[in-house]
């Protein structure tokens, strides 16, 4: 099998990478060590080791790398700029939460070859179609298992490979498949024969059964048979004819079948594994919501203490943390400012040992990365602990660095009755901070203002644990003047807000205060959030950067539910799940009953709202495909189980799980069906988690996928699993059959 696109290996830059280079790996000004790096034969894996590490080495896949930065484009390389010239330096930036790899080459030519070569390989990995990805996968397995590198694989090597692939198969069956594939009866498989072996191995009985239920000749689906399948099983209704034609053209590998308008089993399986066959409605992945409503009508993806990469007490403050959050579609970032010793304001978690970065560097980073993932506005939440002088310096930096990007005047010069829309604010950064006056007034001079709850809490809790003392602080007019639509105010109560508050006044609530109000005054909170923004932040005791469950806050319509983006887990899965829709733009339109200021909706009594229509959700968990190994120990194979969790209003919270399957991560079959009743479908999120069952200790996480209930496509669907960091781990997936019906 000639690998498609094999010419990449002939590229001169890629050849340099394959030959290997000794590069300096730099972690800090004091930590710099030589490592030997090379690109493996699969042109997809980078291998590296130190000269002294004996046999141990590390690898990573090209698909894990998001971008290559040239020169001194990271904090680490900037700090070592005097020692290493820019033309020798480059940075590999990884997807998700993995840290950068900062490298220094020996010559500018070598650096250039690695930079250009990596970029070409990343581009190739990103542009491969499904078929090429599958072929690449097969080639990768072949390379891994061909231990003696003779381009052939004997039966012993195949048995080792099955273990690597997470398959427990009895020897007779494995030998039977091996013999069928070994057409030349040579006792070993060359790559072509290995592809045949792999095809037999991955033949999916459950897909074949669905296929044959609709195919009269059991060999192919005629256009009308595919159409029937789409309308009966996939709920595609009126558009099934056009869809059937499009799917054959797009996924049928055989040209002759395409011409006849029929679909083979291969084409059918390709369709089911594609985006059209996935659980997520493709239309909902794109920007499709009305973006012209007031800001208060949207949930907004928001980060807490954005500058931190780790915990809240000792962790590193970093510009990379802002870059990672903004690239994830985050639209509200936080900056904690303190007086710097040389007149330059600094950013860190006050009264702790977290490291410090310059305010002006944060603003420059914001300017560069704010609109890479989304055009919609970014709210800069300023927690201000500076004296007046350095506040004025902050104002100068904001104006000078951000220029027109910073919104500093009312859009239409009128007294605002409601907040502007994301559409009107495209490409703008809004400052959320204290203001001496109202946007429609004009005042001069320095005045005093109250400190917000969070500023006071931050100033006290890390050091003393005492309750915050409210104190007066001085505000700089220059800084105050930059605040327009997000004026931070202390929250009194909902009654006061209803009669006195302005739409541009925003209050912050700690998670505990927000939870208490949501519980006691749910409907009032929902109504308040139709007109004003509210920001929720994690309690001060979460010094390990753990997160609270954002769902409770979304249930009462809070827009800015700030989470520690650096901490993987359930809470960030929910956040990623909610904001995966609408083009990942960081704004999701709230349901209509949360945008009506006279709403009667209460999350505790969903049945009392107008238009209450509960739904029944049935999920048949059929099978899993190529789940990754959790334990890298030789011969260890996973025992997977699937848990389905519903998050939403209290009555919708639910969880069901399958039994576990012994020793099969390759193609486990469960065939178990779960039923749920969803009272408020518009707020529900569904999370699928796969775990490795462990009798003795906690189960190990294998993968998950979370999505809004309203984005689910019913029918036979694949769920493409994500790692703990929210990164795709192809080809790992679940195969399910979903039906949604009205509760009668």
XYZ file of C-alpha atoms in Angstrom:
744
model
C 0.000 0.000 0.000
C 1.587 3.250 -1.101
C 0.689 5.700 1.685
C -1.299 8.572 0.240
C 0.604 11.814 0.379
C 3.843 9.855 0.920
C 5.746 12.662 -0.812
C 5.850 14.556 2.507
C 8.753 12.271 3.472
C 10.700 13.580 0.467
C 10.404 17.182 1.625
C 13.913 18.526 2.483
C 12.772 19.982 5.860
C 11.039 16.732 6.820
C 14.196 14.823 5.824
C 16.209 16.931 8.305
C 13.674 16.034 11.002
C 13.855 12.334 10.141
C 17.663 12.394 10.277
C 17.343 13.864 13.786
C 18.844 16.880 15.570
C 20.291 17.652 18.968
C 18.246 20.570 20.312
C 18.368 22.369 23.656
C 15.157 22.022 25.629
C 14.680 25.143 27.776
C 12.382 25.223 30.817
C 13.709 28.352 32.518
C 16.784 30.561 32.558
C 18.536 27.978 34.699
C 17.107 24.718 33.225
C 18.411 23.987 29.711
C 19.322 20.481 28.584
C 20.354 18.778 25.352
C 17.884 16.310 23.892
C 18.046 14.304 20.700
C 14.864 14.786 18.615
C 13.799 12.983 15.458
C 10.705 12.360 13.353
C 9.834 8.657 13.132
C 9.167 6.829 9.852
C 5.391 7.267 10.176
C 5.929 11.033 9.666
C 3.469 11.522 12.546
C 5.501 10.921 15.707
C 8.323 12.943 17.266
C 10.696 10.861 19.399
C 13.192 12.376 21.826
C 15.546 11.356 24.608
C 18.501 12.628 26.578
C 21.892 11.151 25.881
C 22.100 9.829 29.415
C 18.620 8.357 29.866
C 19.561 4.818 28.852
C 16.619 3.241 27.055
C 13.941 5.638 28.238
C 12.565 8.131 25.710
C 9.469 10.245 25.120
C 7.214 10.643 22.100
C 4.368 12.892 21.016
C 2.181 12.963 17.922
C 2.164 15.790 15.380
C -1.621 15.925 15.894
C -1.032 17.086 19.495
C 0.803 20.210 18.274
C -1.347 23.233 17.530
C 1.256 25.680 16.221
C 4.951 26.524 15.921
C 6.141 29.964 17.071
C 9.352 31.355 15.621
C 11.983 33.234 17.655
C 11.474 34.553 21.197
C 7.708 33.987 21.242
C 7.283 32.555 24.724
C 7.948 33.822 28.223
C 10.698 31.245 28.736
C 12.595 32.129 25.537
C 12.107 35.857 26.124
C 13.711 35.465 29.553
C 16.692 33.708 27.926
C 16.855 36.046 24.902
C 20.338 37.325 25.663
C 21.779 33.829 25.720
C 20.047 32.413 22.611
C 19.629 34.440 19.378
C 16.058 34.538 18.014
C 16.977 32.763 14.768
C 17.873 29.598 16.729
C 14.717 29.555 18.849
C 11.246 28.092 18.335
C 8.301 27.006 20.477
C 5.920 24.088 19.984
C 2.454 24.944 21.308
C 0.239 21.971 22.212
C -3.545 21.649 22.193
C -5.314 21.652 25.564
C -3.516 22.198 28.850
C -0.113 20.714 27.990
C 2.737 23.188 28.428
C 4.834 24.550 25.561
C 8.076 22.950 24.416
C 10.770 25.642 24.023
C 13.678 24.552 21.830
C 16.990 26.002 20.624
C 18.725 24.666 17.495
C 22.469 24.736 16.821
C 22.206 26.678 13.534
C 19.603 29.009 11.968
C 19.247 26.500 9.072
C 18.426 23.675 11.483
C 15.876 25.850 13.323
C 14.263 26.834 10.002
C 14.026 23.187 8.890
C 12.259 22.171 12.116
C 9.924 25.191 12.045
C 8.929 24.728 8.391
C 8.875 20.918 8.603
C 6.612 20.954 11.678
C 4.260 23.429 10.006
C 3.948 21.242 6.892
C 3.328 18.125 8.999
C 0.716 19.912 11.155
C -1.039 21.128 8.003
C -1.045 17.595 6.575
C -2.452 16.146 9.819
C -5.216 18.765 9.879
C -6.240 18.291 6.239
C -6.378 14.485 6.114
C -9.840 13.142 5.309
C -11.431 10.254 7.256
C -10.066 7.578 4.906
C -6.508 8.953 5.092
C -6.769 9.142 8.890
C -7.842 5.488 9.029
C -5.022 4.444 6.677
C -2.554 6.467 8.752
C -3.844 4.670 11.855
C -3.282 1.266 10.270
C 0.233 2.256 9.140
C 1.010 3.535 12.648
C 0.050 0.163 14.162
C 2.141 -1.668 11.567
C 5.210 0.481 12.342
C 4.752 -0.052 16.088
C 4.397 -3.818 15.853
C 7.093 -4.493 13.247
C 9.671 -4.856 15.988
C 12.570 -6.069 13.830
C 11.764 -3.477 11.125
C 11.809 -5.982 8.238
C 8.555 -4.621 6.771
C 6.765 -7.892 7.632
C 4.838 -9.078 10.639
C 4.909 -12.634 11.956
C 2.203 -14.121 14.180
C 4.110 -13.389 17.405
C 4.373 -9.697 16.420
C 0.639 -9.702 15.657
C -0.152 -11.075 19.124
C 1.949 -8.306 20.720
C 0.120 -5.797 18.530
C -3.317 -6.996 19.686
C -2.286 -6.340 23.293
C -1.052 -2.863 22.321
C -4.411 -2.241 20.642
C -6.353 -3.146 23.788
C -7.709 -6.426 22.332
C -7.975 -9.635 24.326
C -8.472 -12.329 21.697
C -8.086 -16.063 22.003
C -5.119 -17.408 20.111
C -7.147 -19.645 17.772
C -9.298 -16.785 16.513
C -6.272 -14.530 16.057
C -4.443 -17.282 14.147
C -7.547 -17.889 11.996
C -7.647 -14.195 10.942
C -3.863 -14.175 10.432
C -4.002 -17.239 8.153
C -6.873 -15.742 6.119
C -4.854 -12.549 5.590
C -1.594 -14.404 4.783
C -2.559 -15.123 1.160
C 1.021 -15.899 0.142
C 1.265 -18.465 3.002
C 4.656 -17.068 3.964
C 3.944 -17.020 7.692
C 4.111 -13.234 7.787
C 2.033 -10.267 6.646
C 3.288 -7.451 4.480
C 1.563 -4.064 4.771
C -1.146 -4.842 2.124
C -2.038 -8.100 3.870
C -1.900 -6.437 7.245
C -4.516 -3.906 6.026
C -6.764 -6.869 5.145
C -6.139 -8.400 8.598
C -6.984 -5.049 10.231
C -10.221 -4.809 8.178
C -11.340 -8.246 9.405
C -10.377 -7.308 12.943
C -12.411 -4.087 12.834
C -15.438 -5.609 11.080
C -18.324 -4.354 13.177
C -21.165 -6.855 13.654
C -23.515 -4.270 15.136
C -23.114 -1.958 12.106
C -23.514 -4.926 9.734
C -26.797 -5.838 11.441
C -28.262 -2.332 10.985
C -27.022 -2.318 7.365
C -28.605 -5.690 6.566
C -31.915 -4.723 8.193
C -32.348 -2.199 5.371
C -30.445 -3.869 2.491
C -32.477 -6.417 0.553
C -29.459 -8.031 -1.124
C -27.400 -7.712 2.109
C -24.510 -6.356 -0.032
C -25.487 -2.758 -0.803
C -28.044 -0.117 0.132
C -29.983 1.205 -2.865
C -30.703 4.934 -2.794
C -34.308 4.321 -1.669
C -33.164 1.845 1.024
C -30.729 4.415 2.407
C -33.519 7.004 2.221
C -35.816 4.702 4.242
C -33.070 4.177 6.845
C -32.540 7.946 7.140
C -36.226 8.738 7.654
C -37.078 5.720 9.866
C -33.968 5.501 12.052
C -32.171 8.854 11.743
C -35.272 11.095 11.988
C -34.234 13.005 8.874
C -37.839 13.369 7.631
C -38.505 15.371 4.470
C -34.900 15.917 3.459
C -33.868 12.248 3.405
C -33.693 11.978 -0.438
C -31.242 14.895 -0.841
C -29.298 13.683 2.201
C -29.033 10.099 0.869
C -27.608 11.385 -2.447
C -25.136 13.670 -0.647
C -23.980 10.884 1.732
C -23.313 8.433 -1.136
C -21.277 11.084 -2.954
C -19.355 12.002 0.147
C -18.725 8.655 1.899
C -18.959 5.827 -0.655
C -15.364 4.764 -1.491
C -16.259 2.791 -4.640
C -16.596 4.926 -7.778
C -18.819 2.379 -9.534
C -21.195 2.224 -6.537
C -21.328 6.043 -6.551
C -22.304 6.051 -10.234
C -25.131 3.582 -9.549
C -26.300 5.612 -6.555
C -25.771 2.781 -4.056
C -23.869 2.515 -0.767
C -21.641 -0.378 0.331
C -21.072 -1.455 3.930
C -17.752 0.455 3.886
C -19.534 3.643 2.800
C -22.261 3.088 5.396
C -19.708 2.662 8.192
C -17.821 5.777 6.972
C -21.059 7.794 7.102
C -21.871 6.581 10.619
C -18.378 7.551 11.830
C -18.507 11.003 10.160
C -19.735 14.366 11.390
C -23.151 13.729 9.783
C -23.331 10.475 11.716
C -22.179 12.003 14.991
C -24.385 12.727 17.998
C -23.954 16.500 17.592
C -26.276 18.242 15.098
C -23.845 19.637 12.480
C -25.924 22.829 12.018
C -25.592 23.605 15.725
C -21.798 23.433 15.533
C -21.863 26.529 13.322
C -22.747 30.056 14.396
C -26.545 29.880 14.074
C -28.089 31.839 16.952
C -29.492 35.377 16.955
C -26.571 37.565 18.097
C -28.519 40.869 18.178
C -30.034 40.579 21.661
C -28.730 42.371 24.787
C -25.560 40.857 26.338
C -27.612 39.843 29.388
C -29.525 37.340 27.204
C -26.466 35.113 26.658
C -24.392 32.671 28.646
C -20.775 33.871 28.298
C -17.751 31.577 28.517
C -15.767 32.973 31.481
C -12.502 32.307 33.260
C -11.483 32.982 36.884
C -7.994 34.263 37.811
C -7.083 33.691 34.172
C -3.373 34.361 34.772
C -2.856 31.159 36.790
C -1.625 27.923 35.197
C -1.850 25.891 38.409
C -3.098 26.398 41.990
C -4.067 29.645 43.726
C -1.250 29.847 46.300
C 2.062 28.789 44.760
C 1.281 28.427 41.068
C 2.850 30.163 38.123
C 1.243 33.311 36.678
C 1.618 33.262 32.929
C 0.637 34.994 29.702
C 0.228 31.505 28.201
C -2.762 30.985 30.515
C -4.542 33.919 28.805
C -3.648 32.574 25.354
C -5.002 29.109 26.185
C -8.269 30.483 27.658
C -8.890 32.866 24.737
C -8.173 30.124 22.201
C -10.783 27.966 23.948
C -13.373 30.653 23.165
C -13.325 32.250 26.632
C -14.928 35.748 26.426
C -14.422 37.041 29.966
C -10.910 37.047 31.412
C -9.771 38.289 34.807
C -6.781 40.414 35.823
C -5.722 40.934 39.464
C -3.641 44.135 39.632
C -1.278 45.219 42.377
C 1.234 48.042 42.717
C 4.616 47.037 41.279
C 7.819 48.172 42.983
C 9.031 50.174 39.955
C 5.822 52.013 39.101
C 4.610 49.263 36.725
C 1.397 47.458 37.879
C 1.798 43.695 38.274
C -0.627 40.773 37.988
C -0.676 37.904 40.478
C -2.868 36.401 43.222
C -2.248 38.926 45.998
C -0.820 37.862 49.384
C 0.229 34.481 47.961
C 3.406 33.028 46.470
C 2.110 32.885 42.897
C 4.614 34.410 40.477
C 4.112 37.915 39.048
C 3.719 39.177 35.482
C 3.399 42.725 34.128
C -0.054 44.219 33.543
C 1.077 45.751 30.240
C 2.218 42.321 28.966
C -1.197 40.848 29.792
C -2.900 43.642 27.820
C -0.546 43.121 24.831
C -1.366 39.388 24.894
C -5.068 40.207 25.052
C -4.722 42.513 22.053
C -3.035 39.779 20.023
C -5.245 36.800 20.940
C -8.658 38.261 21.888
C -10.338 37.599 18.552
C -8.523 34.546 17.184
C -11.279 32.099 18.224
C -14.283 34.445 18.104
C -15.176 37.932 16.838
C -17.551 38.609 19.702
C -16.644 40.966 22.565
C -14.212 40.144 25.350
C -14.946 41.429 28.857
C -11.815 42.267 30.845
C -12.725 41.825 34.504
C -10.389 44.033 36.506
C -9.724 43.326 40.141
C -7.989 46.498 41.205
C -5.701 46.610 44.260
C -3.511 49.453 42.971
C -3.096 52.963 44.311
C -4.288 55.895 42.196
C -0.916 56.483 40.518
C -0.550 52.982 39.121
C -4.257 52.907 38.232
C -3.509 55.844 35.947
C -0.583 53.878 34.482
C -3.012 50.989 33.884
C -5.413 53.356 32.107
C -2.554 54.570 29.886
C -1.562 51.005 28.978
C -5.176 50.056 28.216
C -5.680 53.085 25.941
C -2.318 52.894 24.214
C -2.095 49.130 23.657
C -5.747 48.401 22.865
C -6.530 51.630 20.980
C -9.907 51.480 19.193
C -10.420 47.874 20.307
C -11.248 49.156 23.822
C -14.811 50.457 23.998
C -14.715 53.769 25.907
C -17.959 55.511 24.858
C -21.653 54.681 24.682
C -22.501 53.242 21.257
C -25.236 55.721 20.408
C -24.719 58.483 22.970
C -28.103 57.695 24.549
C -28.810 56.703 28.161
C -28.889 52.916 27.750
C -32.157 51.150 28.603
C -30.655 47.759 27.787
C -27.174 46.376 27.158
C -25.862 46.346 23.573
C -25.680 43.028 21.681
C -22.679 40.815 20.909
C -23.227 41.723 17.235
C -22.949 45.473 17.936
C -19.834 44.896 20.062
C -17.947 42.636 17.633
C -14.177 43.088 17.873
C -14.443 45.180 21.066
C -12.936 44.730 24.524
C -15.081 45.952 27.441
C -13.543 46.887 30.775
C -15.429 45.636 33.834
C -14.360 47.699 36.860
C -15.456 50.415 39.321
C -16.688 53.704 37.959
C -16.914 57.030 39.777
C -20.046 58.052 37.935
C -22.464 56.709 35.354
C -21.589 56.397 31.666
C -24.039 59.188 30.869
C -22.462 61.620 33.371
C -19.218 63.551 33.061
C -17.162 64.074 36.212
C -13.603 65.106 37.049
C -11.251 64.487 39.922
C -10.460 61.585 42.159
C -13.280 60.152 44.249
C -13.582 57.270 46.643
C -15.528 54.153 45.940
C -16.391 50.941 47.751
C -14.263 47.837 47.266
C -16.126 44.915 45.678
C -16.831 41.706 47.592
C -14.242 39.745 45.643
C -11.499 42.353 46.020
C -12.044 42.476 49.771
C -12.255 38.689 50.011
C -9.064 38.283 47.973
C -7.223 40.753 50.156
C -8.124 38.838 53.306
C -8.716 35.141 52.776
C -5.337 33.898 51.502
C -3.487 35.409 54.447
C -5.765 35.555 57.458
C -8.942 33.632 56.792
C -10.795 36.550 58.438
C -14.082 37.842 57.020
C -13.485 40.650 54.521
C -13.521 44.167 55.888
C -15.271 46.685 53.621
C -13.001 49.629 53.088
C -12.862 52.737 50.947
C -10.371 52.892 48.113
C -9.286 55.695 45.821
C -10.138 55.504 42.167
C -8.291 57.146 39.304
C -10.522 59.173 36.973
C -8.508 58.011 33.963
C -9.284 54.359 34.758
C -12.889 55.072 35.738
C -13.500 56.808 32.395
C -12.676 53.622 30.477
C -15.635 51.752 32.028
C -18.852 51.943 30.003
C -21.220 48.951 29.992
C -19.751 46.906 32.876
C -19.746 49.087 36.003
C -18.947 46.918 39.061
C -21.330 47.575 41.967
C -22.017 45.940 45.317
C -25.205 43.838 45.232
C -27.847 44.656 47.877
C -30.912 42.599 47.008
C -33.228 41.846 44.096
C -35.872 44.305 45.297
C -33.387 47.180 45.268
C -32.014 46.105 41.870
C -35.520 46.034 40.369
C -36.323 49.600 41.378
C -32.894 51.312 41.246
C -30.309 49.363 39.232
C -29.120 50.338 35.769
C -28.663 47.746 33.028
C -24.893 48.433 32.860
C -24.333 47.680 36.572
C -22.796 44.285 37.205
C -22.302 42.483 40.518
C -20.067 39.556 41.441
C -21.244 36.725 43.715
C -19.143 34.014 45.310
C -20.416 30.530 44.432
C -21.899 30.084 47.951
C -23.806 33.373 47.908
C -25.068 32.638 44.409
C -26.163 29.121 45.426
C -28.054 30.466 48.440
C -29.894 33.068 46.346
C -30.628 30.544 43.588
C -32.173 28.256 46.186
C -34.258 30.849 48.039
C -35.062 33.346 45.286
C -34.739 31.401 42.039
C -37.301 33.286 39.946
C -36.048 36.677 41.177
C -32.509 35.710 40.144
C -33.717 34.630 36.674
C -35.546 37.971 36.241
C -32.563 40.000 37.462
C -30.392 38.211 34.891
C -32.706 39.155 32.016
C -31.566 42.788 32.322
C -28.216 42.829 34.141
C -25.049 40.766 34.006
C -23.973 38.768 37.026
C -20.570 37.205 37.551
C -20.002 34.141 39.728
C -16.554 33.180 41.003
C -15.165 30.181 42.938
C -14.956 30.379 46.705
C -11.654 31.580 48.208
C -11.155 28.203 49.901
C -10.618 26.509 46.511
C -6.868 27.147 46.731
C -6.170 24.030 44.600
C -8.050 25.695 41.695
C -10.900 23.179 41.855
C -14.221 24.232 40.297
C -17.871 24.405 41.351
C -20.659 23.021 39.159
C -21.600 25.830 36.718
C -24.976 24.234 35.904
C -26.615 25.559 39.098
C -25.677 29.097 38.041
C -26.846 28.674 34.440
C -30.154 27.348 35.823
C -30.910 30.860 37.144
C -29.576 32.620 34.039
C -26.200 33.853 35.374
C -24.139 34.785 32.339
C -20.534 35.120 33.558
C -19.941 31.861 35.427
C -16.164 32.033 35.946
C -14.247 28.764 36.176
C -10.575 27.832 36.589
C -9.897 26.962 32.952
C -6.582 25.341 33.891
C -8.319 22.569 35.865
C -9.585 19.591 33.858
C -12.616 17.651 35.054
C -16.402 17.453 35.079
C -17.018 21.202 35.535
C -14.859 22.234 32.568
C -16.407 19.398 30.523
C -19.810 21.004 31.152
C -18.459 24.419 30.175
C -16.862 23.040 27.000
C -20.086 21.122 26.287
C -22.362 24.168 26.558
C -20.079 26.388 24.472
C -19.302 23.771 21.796
C -22.431 24.967 19.960
C -22.870 28.220 18.042
C -19.464 28.176 16.383
C -17.588 27.917 19.730
C -17.920 31.719 19.791
C -18.199 31.933 23.607
C -21.803 33.217 23.570
C -24.893 30.993 23.812
C -28.380 32.501 23.658
C -30.401 31.717 26.793
C -33.795 29.980 26.377
C -36.716 32.377 25.756
C -38.153 31.880 29.285
C -34.870 33.278 30.678
C -35.030 36.400 28.507
C -38.486 37.545 29.569
C -38.378 40.020 32.479
C -41.791 38.816 33.728
C -40.858 35.150 33.572
C -42.322 32.786 36.153
C -39.600 30.192 35.616
C -37.992 28.641 38.680
C -35.477 25.804 38.273
C -37.056 24.092 41.294
C -40.537 24.109 39.732
C -39.995 23.641 35.987
C -43.599 22.510 35.464
C -44.965 25.946 36.419
C -43.530 27.800 33.445
C -45.425 28.612 30.288
C -44.703 26.213 27.455
C -43.600 23.409 29.839
C -43.057 20.307 27.674
C -41.064 17.463 29.248
C -39.353 14.969 26.923
C -38.370 11.322 27.173
C -34.775 10.498 26.231
C -33.841 6.865 25.521
C -30.210 5.924 24.930
C -29.188 2.451 23.799
C -25.455 2.127 24.450
C -24.417 -0.378 21.784
C -20.624 -0.558 21.586
C -17.246 1.128 21.931
C -14.422 1.437 19.405
C -10.669 1.499 19.999
C -10.676 2.972 23.492
C -7.206 4.155 24.541
C -5.192 2.249 27.117
C -5.181 3.859 30.531
C -2.525 1.770 32.167
C 0.618 1.553 30.027
C 1.798 -1.596 31.852
C 2.688 -4.352 29.409
C -0.304 -6.616 28.790
C -2.794 -4.437 30.682
C -6.167 -4.136 28.908
C -9.111 -1.991 29.982
C -12.438 -3.172 31.458
C -14.666 -0.373 30.144
C -18.040 0.831 31.376
C -20.159 3.756 30.162
C -21.856 6.276 32.440
C -24.519 8.634 31.112
C -25.081 11.746 33.235
C -27.778 14.390 32.865
C -27.150 17.905 34.223
C -29.878 20.531 34.311
C -32.578 21.728 36.697
C -32.597 19.703 39.954
C -35.340 17.322 38.762
C -33.334 16.496 35.634
C -30.095 15.532 37.433
C -29.675 11.806 36.776
C -27.098 9.120 36.105
C -27.121 5.556 34.760
C -24.230 3.243 33.984
C -23.606 0.029 32.081
C -21.942 -3.080 33.425
C -18.229 -3.328 32.672
C -16.784 -5.533 29.919
C -13.758 -7.619 30.852
C -10.522 -7.031 28.955
C -11.785 -5.328 25.821
C -11.024 -1.758 24.902
C -11.015 -2.528 21.190
C -14.656 -3.350 20.461
C -16.651 -3.804 23.688
C -20.400 -4.415 23.275
C -22.866 -3.443 26.027
C -26.265 -3.180 24.323
C -27.951 -1.626 27.374
C -30.772 0.929 27.195
C -31.383 3.834 29.599
C -34.486 6.017 29.909
C -34.556 9.576 31.244
C -37.284 12.203 31.628
C -36.066 15.742 30.882
C -38.269 18.503 32.377
C -36.316 21.486 31.053
C -34.637 20.264 27.841
C -33.421 23.798 26.978
C -31.040 23.804 29.989
C -29.986 20.144 30.054
C -26.496 18.853 29.235
C -25.754 15.178 28.609
C -22.331 13.764 29.487
C -21.051 10.373 28.324
C -18.074 9.088 30.314
C -16.080 5.928 29.700
C -14.110 4.521 32.617
C -11.839 1.566 33.246
C -13.473 -0.494 35.991
C -11.190 -1.177 38.941
C -12.241 -3.456 41.779
C -9.621 -2.188 44.206
C -9.558 1.572 43.676
C -11.274 4.413 41.844
C -12.058 3.766 38.201
C -9.664 5.369 35.727
C -11.019 7.931 33.271
C -10.803 6.850 29.603
C -12.713 9.561 27.717
C -15.848 11.696 27.700
C -18.127 13.813 25.557
C -20.605 16.409 26.795
C -23.212 18.255 24.753
C -26.411 20.288 25.178
C -29.568 18.167 25.005
C -30.912 20.515 22.301
C -27.915 19.651 20.048
C -28.498 15.872 20.057
C -29.229 14.126 16.752
C -31.473 11.124 17.362
C -30.870 7.774 15.660
C -27.777 5.589 15.298
C -24.900 7.896 16.227
C -21.225 7.852 17.102
C -19.890 9.827 20.044
C -16.287 10.833 19.387
C -14.538 10.800 22.748
C -12.335 13.531 24.186
C -9.422 13.296 26.613
C -9.408 14.838 30.089
C -8.126 18.018 28.429
C -11.011 18.144 25.973
C -8.885 17.055 22.990
C -10.117 14.553 20.387
C -8.633 11.049 20.776
C -9.497 9.425 17.433
C -10.575 6.801 16.622
C -12.021 6.244 20.135
C -15.813 6.392 20.042
C -19.099 5.038 21.368
C -21.916 3.796 19.133
C -25.415 4.545 20.447
C -29.032 4.615 19.300
C -30.999 7.578 20.628
C -34.698 8.376 20.581
C -36.409 11.511 21.881
C -40.181 11.710 22.273
C -42.810 13.793 24.052
C -43.796 12.565 27.469
C -47.441 11.550 27.233
